[in-house]
Short mmCIF file of C-alpha atoms in Angstrom, two decimals:
data_model
loop_
_atom_site.label_atom_id
_atom_site.label_comp_id
_atom_site.label_asym_id
_atom_site.label_seq_id
_atom_site.Cartn_x
_atom_site.Cartn_y
_atom_site.Cartn_z
CA MET A 1 -28.88 21.03 44.66
CA SER A 2 -29.28 17.39 46.60
CA ALA A 3 -30.83 17.19 50.21
CA VAL A 4 -28.20 16.50 53.33
CA PRO A 5 -28.13 12.58 53.77
CA SER A 6 -30.16 11.16 56.30
CA ALA A 7 -26.77 9.70 57.77
CA VAL A 8 -25.81 13.42 58.41
CA LEU A 9 -28.89 14.21 59.55
CA THR A 10 -29.44 11.47 62.44
CA THR A 11 -25.61 11.61 63.04
CA ALA A 12 -25.94 15.20 63.72
CA GLY A 13 -29.00 15.03 66.00
CA LEU A 14 -27.57 11.84 68.06
CA ILE A 15 -24.28 13.92 68.60
CA GLY A 16 -25.50 17.33 68.76
CA GLY A 17 -28.54 16.83 70.83
CA TYR A 18 -26.31 15.06 73.47
CA SER A 19 -23.82 17.81 73.00
CA VAL A 20 -26.25 20.20 73.39
CA ALA A 21 -27.86 19.02 76.77
CA ARG A 22 -24.08 18.11 78.04
CA ALA A 23 -23.29 22.05 77.16
CA THR A 24 -25.65 23.89 78.39
CA GLY A 25 -27.49 21.51 81.43
CA ASN A 26 -30.84 22.07 79.37
CA ARG A 27 -32.47 18.21 78.60
CA PRO A 28 -35.10 19.58 76.96
CA LEU A 29 -32.88 22.10 73.89
CA GLY A 30 -30.91 18.89 73.54
CA GLY A 31 -33.78 17.17 72.86
CA ALA A 32 -35.22 19.79 70.46
CA VAL A 33 -31.89 19.28 68.52
CA LEU A 34 -32.84 15.40 68.67
CA ALA A 35 -36.11 16.01 67.10
CA GLY A 36 -35.70 18.82 64.69
CA PHE A 37 -32.66 16.47 63.19
CA GLY A 38 -35.17 13.35 63.54
CA ALA A 39 -37.62 14.84 61.42
CA ALA A 40 -35.25 16.60 58.76
CA ALA A 41 -34.19 12.86 58.39
CA PHE A 42 -37.51 11.28 58.12
CA GLU A 43 -38.42 13.80 55.68
CA THR A 44 -35.31 13.29 53.29
CA THR A 45 -35.41 9.76 53.49
CA ARG A 46 -39.18 9.97 52.71
CA ARG A 47 -38.53 12.26 49.07
CA GLY A 48 -35.92 9.47 48.32
CA SER A 49 -37.33 6.02 49.61
CA GLY A 50 -40.63 6.16 50.64
CA MET A 51 -43.04 6.04 53.89
CA GLY A 52 -41.91 2.77 54.63
CA ALA A 53 -38.31 3.74 54.86
CA ALA A 54 -38.67 6.62 56.57
CA GLY A 55 -40.70 5.09 59.16
CA VAL A 56 -38.08 2.31 60.02
CA LEU A 57 -35.19 5.49 60.32
CA THR A 58 -37.51 6.77 62.53
CA ALA A 59 -37.75 4.07 64.88
CA VAL A 60 -34.35 2.88 64.75
CA TYR A 61 -33.33 6.68 65.70
CA VAL A 62 -35.99 7.02 68.88
CA ALA A 63 -34.93 3.57 69.99
CA ALA A 64 -31.08 4.60 69.34
CA PHE A 65 -31.70 7.60 71.86
CA GLY A 66 -33.43 5.25 74.18
CA LEU A 67 -31.02 2.67 74.12
CA SER A 68 -28.05 4.84 75.14
CA HIS A 69 -29.59 5.63 78.27
CA PRO A 70 -28.99 2.19 79.61
CA LEU A 71 -25.75 1.46 77.60
CA ALA A 72 -23.88 4.90 78.83
CA LYS A 73 -24.27 3.32 82.48
CA ARG A 74 -22.02 0.33 81.27
CA VAL A 75 -19.27 1.95 78.53
CA GLY A 76 -19.59 5.50 79.51
CA ALA A 77 -22.11 8.00 77.79
CA TRP A 78 -19.88 9.27 74.58
CA PRO A 79 -19.08 5.44 73.34
CA ALA A 80 -23.12 4.84 73.84
CA VAL A 81 -23.91 7.78 71.88
CA LEU A 82 -21.00 6.81 69.65
CA GLY A 83 -22.17 3.26 69.18
CA VAL A 84 -25.86 4.11 68.54
CA THR A 85 -24.67 7.12 66.35
CA ALA A 86 -22.97 4.29 64.40
CA ALA A 87 -25.59 1.86 64.02
CA THR A 88 -28.43 4.40 63.68
CA ALA A 89 -25.65 5.89 60.30
CA ALA A 90 -26.06 2.62 58.71
CA VAL A 91 -29.57 1.78 59.20
CA ALA A 92 -29.74 5.49 57.27
CA VAL A 93 -27.49 4.52 54.33
CA ALA A 94 -29.33 1.15 53.95
CA ALA A 95 -32.67 3.07 53.91
CA GLY A 96 -31.78 4.99 51.37
CA ASP A 97 -28.41 6.83 51.42
CA ARG A 98 -26.39 5.29 48.99
CA SER A 99 -29.26 6.04 45.84
CA GLU A 100 -28.22 9.70 46.76
CA ALA A 101 -24.85 9.23 46.75
#
């Protein structure tokens, strides 16, 4: 059985984390969702492509989360979250998901 692609995991983490935080009003709970999926994406990428690729993907994932906040002030929350999610998923594919397809 193959692992879930890291692009799917990062997408679930960014969109899911935001959705949970917004729906519940509990930002730490959204952060827990973000962290859990981020850890899973790291491990999937590490196993498939090595520590270097996993580190790069993790850095992009964390940067995307951080960038979504000031970006949301300019374009709105959902467009910001969706934009950084798309960029992160593209990095995930480049970091090794293609070899799993």
